[in-house]
Amino acid sequence: MSKMALSASIILRQGLRCGRIIQASNTAMVSQLRPLHDDQAVLPRLPVPQLDDTLNKYLKTVKPLVTDEEFHLTEEIVKKFGASGGIAHRLQNKLINRAEATENWLSDWWMNAAYLDCRGPLVVWSSPGLVFPLQEFRTLDDQLNFAAKVIAGTLDYKIMVDQKTVPVERMGKDTLDMSQYFKILGTCRIPGVTRDTIQFYGQSVHPPKHIVVAHNNHFFKIDVYGKHGEPLNVRQLVHQLRNVVERSTHPAIPVGILTTQNRNVWGKAYKQLRKDKTNKASMEEIQRCIFLVALDGPVVNPTGNIMTDAALSCVHGYGPQGYAGNRWYDKTLQFIIGKKGAVGMTYEHTPAEGPPVANLMDHIMDYINSGGDKSEADVKKDLQLPAIELSKPQRLMFNINPDLKQDIEEAKVALESLVGDLEMTCFKFTGFGKNFIKSQKLSPDSFIQMAIQLAFYRIHNEPGAHYESASTRKFLYGRTETIRSCSVESVTFAKAMLDKELPVNEKTAALRSAIEAHKNYVKDAVNGLGVDRHLLGLKLAAIEAGMDVPTLFMDVGYLRSSHMRLSTSQVPARCEAFMCFGPLVPDGYGCCYNPRSDAIFFGTSAFNSSPETDSATFREALEQSLLEMQDILLRDRVKANL
Ligand code: COA
């Protein structure tokens, strides 16, 4: 791969990780659907950071990852790039003009660069899994009952979305942009041969009234509203789900597996599929549905860790030997209800980050835990009503010609190798949670990030470039900025922790200083003043103007500091759940966490093909790091009190 292509692919990969139909090809409209709450138009606009600030910050983040000689070279390149009257200033002016002309200078660029232009498979490389609190199902009834409650809970949530009553989120005193909540129901990514598009059917004049249920690779359309627009209740939904199961006892040809392919390959097969009227109509029902529910069988090749088994089912459905054909990965929301109680969701990242999706899950779990779909009075009322005529679930038919059969076989082979490569270790760390960290007057998120830095250093004896997502939703249509968690201070801290001779007070001082440096970066990032999105903007401004991509993007300092060996994210949830995803780079780790008061849930991943990385070793190093960090804080306090 050429240097330029490599740097482009790295920058593109960084985003992965997360009637009136609006299409992405009309870029001005995609990310700028009207926000959920009418008063949100007053949200501040994403700023264009000052050029010098970004370049100075950038140099600081490169320093721990290169040799002195390499750093000197990077400094020279940055100096030339940012010289007054130089290329960076011309590009900066273009960004300023763009910011004046749009509601968010980055959002449409981001949607394409981070998602729709990416040609790799969604599975493993882009779509995260979200594992719900583990359930135990003994019978088919248990499984169908739970699935029905998940559906009813989501329809209940949809009422809040439709009525614009989802409580507006805040970060400190800032109100957050809620537009992502608008974009997750009734949405689907559509494959293209060079670029995908996204369609928001939920926002059309005739929004969908159905869901699609997958079982044994068959797809069924189920209308989920009665004659008067009332959502079906749990009893009715169970009835419909049972009908689906009874009519799909043998596996169908796994047409859904095509959605796991490289996007160009899927884009071509999709065009072929659509030539047949029946296929076209079936796919449109899947694309238009409010969400999809996959009823799966038991875990395939259990790992011995039920959290990991559930995570794998959400991330890749155990591949072609499992339930990967029982999915439509282009669909934004896809619930997965396993036979024995592995329950979760896989979500297509283009329209939203994890928090709105985790919020939906919390709503569903609250809904279920508070007694299912109805109060006792409502149940009685329901029983008095005449049973409504339920239309039978409609089987969505596919005609698969020999060429498409061949495409499906090729998709199976490609997916098998991807699935064989991914390994995950998911766990609940029970040593302590946010409460202990707060009691030390430290930021829980920064503390966990530094534990991840230390774990990496402990294993590899060198620092790893480290991506954490920060939300920029305090700005109109804001998405994310990268927190570059690897810093000069984090490396000093890791070395201090691994130095057996160093006194404990020096270790805690290094910890506090590393946390402070991280917290400062977080503050910049959430205020839209990080490094990565600004550099991306400058690069895209150059490309859009037909200029050469500046040398800065091909320099070792840029390549090393963007090769994110640690791809991490905090996705908090009120219930015992966690999100998980694959690494960003072949020799990296994925690590997503849900910090709770007295425990932390982690979903970690690595690739088997890398001889250097292993998620079980990473877990061990991470747990050891967290415990040692607690230990030094406690010991230092005891010493101080003596
Ligand atoms: N002493 C005591 N308490 C502290 C503290 C300190 N020094 N620093 C922070 N805290 C408290 C905070 O007040 C907060 O309290 P709360 O639980 O009552 O709200 C809590 O600790 C958590 O704060 P902190 O751990 O610092 O982080 P955060 O919640 O601000 O999260 C980010 C930091 C970067 C994760 C967050 O800003 C963000 O951007 N989240 C979205 C990430 C995202 O989009 N992920 C999905 C990608 S798909």
CSV table of C-alpha atoms and ligand atoms in Angstrom, one decimal, residues 16-18 115 128 171-172 176 180 347 349 352-356 434-435 437-449 467-473 479-481 483 512 515-516 518-519 522-523 525-526 568-572 579 581 592-593 595, ligand 1:
chain,number,residue,atom,x,y,z
A,16,LEU,CA,-15.0,3.1,12.9
A,17,ARG,CA,-15.2,2.5,15.9
A,18,CYS,CA,-19.4,3.7,16.0
A,115,TYR,CA,-18.4,5.3,7.5
A,128,PRO,CA,-20.1,-2.8,17.8
A,171,MET,CA,-22.7,17.1,30.2
A,172,GLY,CA,-22.1,19.2,33.2
A,176,LEU,CA,-26.2,17.9,24.4
A,180,GLN,CA,-28.8,10.9,17.0
A,347,TYR,CA,-25.7,-1.8,15.7
A,349,HIS,CA,-22.4,2.7,13.5
A,352,ALA,CA,-25.0,7.2,16.0
A,353,GLU,CA,-22.5,6.6,18.8
A,354,GLY,CA,-23.0,4.1,21.6
A,355,PRO,CA,-24.8,6.3,24.2
A,356,PRO,CA,-28.2,6.6,22.5
A,434,LYS,CA,-16.1,4.6,40.2
A,435,ASN,CA,-16.8,5.2,43.9
A,437,ILE,CA,-11.7,6.4,42.2
A,438,LYS,CA,-13.9,9.4,43.1
A,439,SER,CA,-13.0,8.9,46.8
A,440,GLN,CA,-9.4,9.5,45.7
A,441,LYS,CA,-10.5,12.8,44.0
A,442,LEU,CA,-9.6,11.4,40.6
A,443,SER,CA,-11.6,11.2,37.4
A,444,PRO,CA,-12.8,7.6,36.9
A,445,ASP,CA,-12.5,7.7,33.1
A,446,SER,CA,-9.0,9.1,33.2
A,447,PHE,CA,-8.0,6.5,35.8
A,448,ILE,CA,-9.3,3.6,33.7
A,449,GLN,CA,-7.6,5.1,30.6
A,467,TYR,CA,-7.7,6.3,20.8
A,468,GLU,CA,-10.6,7.1,23.1
A,469,SER,CA,-13.9,8.6,21.9
A,470,ALA,CA,-15.0,11.9,23.3
A,471,SER,CA,-18.4,13.3,22.6
A,472,THR,CA,-18.7,16.6,20.9
A,473,ARG,CA,-22.5,16.6,21.2
A,479,ARG,CA,-20.3,13.4,17.0
A,480,THR,CA,-16.9,12.6,18.4
A,481,GLU,CA,-13.3,13.7,18.8
A,483,ILE,CA,-8.7,11.7,22.9
A,512,ARG,CA,-1.9,12.0,39.3
A,515,ILE,CA,-4.5,11.6,35.0
A,516,GLU,CA,-4.3,15.4,34.9
A,518,HIS,CA,-5.5,13.0,30.2
A,519,LYS,CA,-8.3,15.1,31.8
A,522,VAL,CA,-10.6,15.4,27.5
A,523,LYS,CA,-11.6,19.0,28.2
A,525,ALA,CA,-11.7,17.2,23.0
A,526,VAL,CA,-15.2,17.7,24.3
A,568,THR,CA,-11.1,2.3,23.6
A,569,SER,CA,-14.4,3.8,24.6
A,570,GLN,CA,-16.5,4.4,27.6
A,571,VAL,CA,-20.1,3.5,27.1
A,572,PRO,CA,-21.9,3.8,30.4
A,579,MET,CA,-20.4,-2.8,24.6
A,581,PHE,CA,-15.9,-4.2,19.3
A,592,CYS,CA,-14.8,-0.8,25.7
A,593,TYR,CA,-16.0,-0.4,29.3
A,595,PRO,CA,-17.8,1.8,34.8
B,1,COA,N1,-12.9,13.8,41.9
B,1,COA,C1,-14.1,13.3,42.2
B,1,COA,N2,-15.0,13.0,41.2
B,1,COA,C2,-14.7,13.2,39.9
B,1,COA,C3,-13.4,13.7,39.6
B,1,COA,C4,-12.5,14.0,40.6
B,1,COA,N3,-11.3,14.6,40.4
B,1,COA,N4,-13.4,13.8,38.2
B,1,COA,C5,-14.6,13.4,37.7
B,1,COA,N5,-15.3,13.0,38.8
B,1,COA,C6,-16.7,12.5,38.7
B,1,COA,C7,-17.5,13.3,37.7
B,1,COA,O1,-18.1,14.5,38.4
B,1,COA,C8,-18.6,12.3,37.3
B,1,COA,O2,-19.5,12.2,38.3
B,1,COA,P1,-21.0,11.6,38.1
B,1,COA,O3,-20.9,10.1,38.0
B,1,COA,O4,-21.7,12.1,39.3
B,1,COA,O5,-21.5,12.3,36.8
B,1,COA,C9,-17.9,11.0,37.3
B,1,COA,O6,-16.7,11.2,38.1
B,1,COA,C10,-17.4,10.6,35.9
B,1,COA,O7,-16.5,11.6,35.4
B,1,COA,P2,-15.2,11.1,34.5
B,1,COA,O8,-14.9,9.7,34.8
B,1,COA,O9,-14.2,12.2,34.6
B,1,COA,O10,-15.7,11.1,33.0
B,1,COA,P3,-16.9,11.5,32.2
B,1,COA,O11,-18.1,10.9,32.7
B,1,COA,O12,-16.9,13.0,32.1
B,1,COA,O13,-16.5,10.9,30.8
B,1,COA,C11,-15.7,10.9,28.6
B,1,COA,C12,-15.4,11.3,30.0
B,1,COA,C13,-14.6,11.3,27.7
B,1,COA,C14,-16.0,9.4,28.4
B,1,COA,C15,-17.1,11.7,28.2
B,1,COA,O14,-16.8,13.0,28.2
B,1,COA,C16,-17.5,11.3,26.8
B,1,COA,O15,-17.2,12.0,25.9
B,1,COA,N6,-18.3,10.3,26.6
B,1,COA,C17,-18.9,9.8,25.3
B,1,COA,C18,-18.0,8.8,24.7
B,1,COA,C19,-18.6,8.2,23.5
B,1,COA,O16,-19.2,8.8,22.7
B,1,COA,N7,-18.5,6.9,23.5
B,1,COA,C20,-19.2,6.0,22.5
B,1,COA,C21,-18.4,5.8,21.3
B,1,COA,S1,-19.2,4.6,20.3
